[in-house]
Amino acid sequence: MADSLLNWGRWPGKINDYLAAGKASAINDVGDVADLFREAEVGLFAPHDTEGFAATIGRLLDDRDLRERMGRNARRLMVERYDWEIVGQAAVKVVESIGGSA
């Protein structure tokens, strides 16, 4: 993903799938997704070129301990922060905070 203003807020849907499946991922160091990956240690950052990206994927494939640890972190993140019940409760709080009823 290009490092441009348009991509800073992007959240590709497949990211949720990888996290929920407990899979470590390789992404470019761009935007909100990169911040989450950095904070939760759920994947590696890849350069913006084909060879560098392939090398990053290779590192995940070669380092089973790293891959499994990041995969566990990914699954834990989805369960603890992005479970539908948790997201729903947060949405209710937002609506209530602006004077609505949920």
C-alpha positions in Angstrom: 0.0 0.0 0.0 1.4 3.4 -1.0 2.4 5.8 1.8 -0.1 8.5 0.8 -2.7 10.6 2.7 -5.5 8.6 1.0 -4.2 5.4 2.6 -3.6 6.5 6.1 -7.1 5.7 7.3 -7.6 2.6 5.2 -8.4 -0.6 6.9 -8.4 -3.5 4.3 -11.1 -6.0 5.3 -8.8 -8.9 4.9 -6.8 -7.7 7.9 -9.7 -8.6 10.2 -9.8 -12.1 8.6 -6.0 -12.6 9.2 -6.3 -11.4 12.8 -9.4 -13.5 13.6 -7.7 -16.6 12.1 -4.7 -16.0 14.3 -2.3 -15.5 11.4 0.7 -13.3 11.4 0.8 -11.0 8.4 3.2 -8.8 6.5 2.1 -5.3 5.6 3.6 -2.0 4.5 4.3 0.5 7.3 1.4 2.8 6.4 -1.4 4.3 8.4 -3.7 3.1 11.1 -3.2 -0.6 10.3 0.6 -0.2 10.8 0.1 1.5 14.1 -2.0 -1.4 15.2 0.5 -4.0 14.0 3.3 -2.1 15.9 1.3 -1.9 19.1 0.0 -5.4 19.2 3.0 -7.2 17.5 0.8 -9.1 15.1 3.0 -9.0 12.0 6.0 -7.7 10.2 6.6 -4.6 8.1 7.6 -5.1 4.5 9.4 -2.7 2.2 7.4 -1.2 -0.7 9.1 -3.5 -3.3 8.4 -7.0 -4.5 11.7 -8.5 -3.4 11.6 -7.0 0.1 8.0 -8.0 0.6 8.8 -11.6 -0.5 11.8 -11.6 2.0 9.5 -10.5 4.8 7.0 -13.3 4.0 10.0 -15.7 3.9 11.0 -14.6 7.4 7.6 -15.4 8.7 7.7 -18.8 6.9 11.1 -19.6 8.2 10.7 -18.5 11.8 8.0 -20.7 13.3 8.3 -19.2 16.8 7.9 -15.7 15.6 5.0 -16.6 13.3 3.1 -18.5 16.0 3.7 -15.8 18.7 2.4 -13.1 16.3 -0.5 -15.3 15.4 -1.5 -15.7 19.0 -1.2 -12.0 19.5 -3.4 -11.5 16.4 -6.2 -13.8 17.7 -6.0 -12.3 21.2 -6.3 -8.8 19.8 -9.5 -9.7 17.9 -11.1 -11.4 20.9 -10.2 -8.7 23.4 -10.7 -5.6 21.3 -12.7 -6.3 18.2 -15.2 -8.9 19.2 -18.7 -7.8 18.1 -20.0 -7.6 21.6 -17.1 -5.3 22.6 -17.5 -3.1 19.5 -21.3 -3.0 20.0 -20.9 -1.8 23.6 -18.5 0.9 22.5 -21.0 2.0 19.9 -23.8 2.2 22.5 -21.5 4.4 24.7 -20.8 6.8 21.8 -24.6 7.1 21.1 -25.4 7.6 24.8 -22.6 10.2 25.2 -24.2 12.4 22.5 -27.6 12.3 24.2 -29.2 9.4 22.3 -30.6 6.2 23.6 -29.5 2.8 22.3 
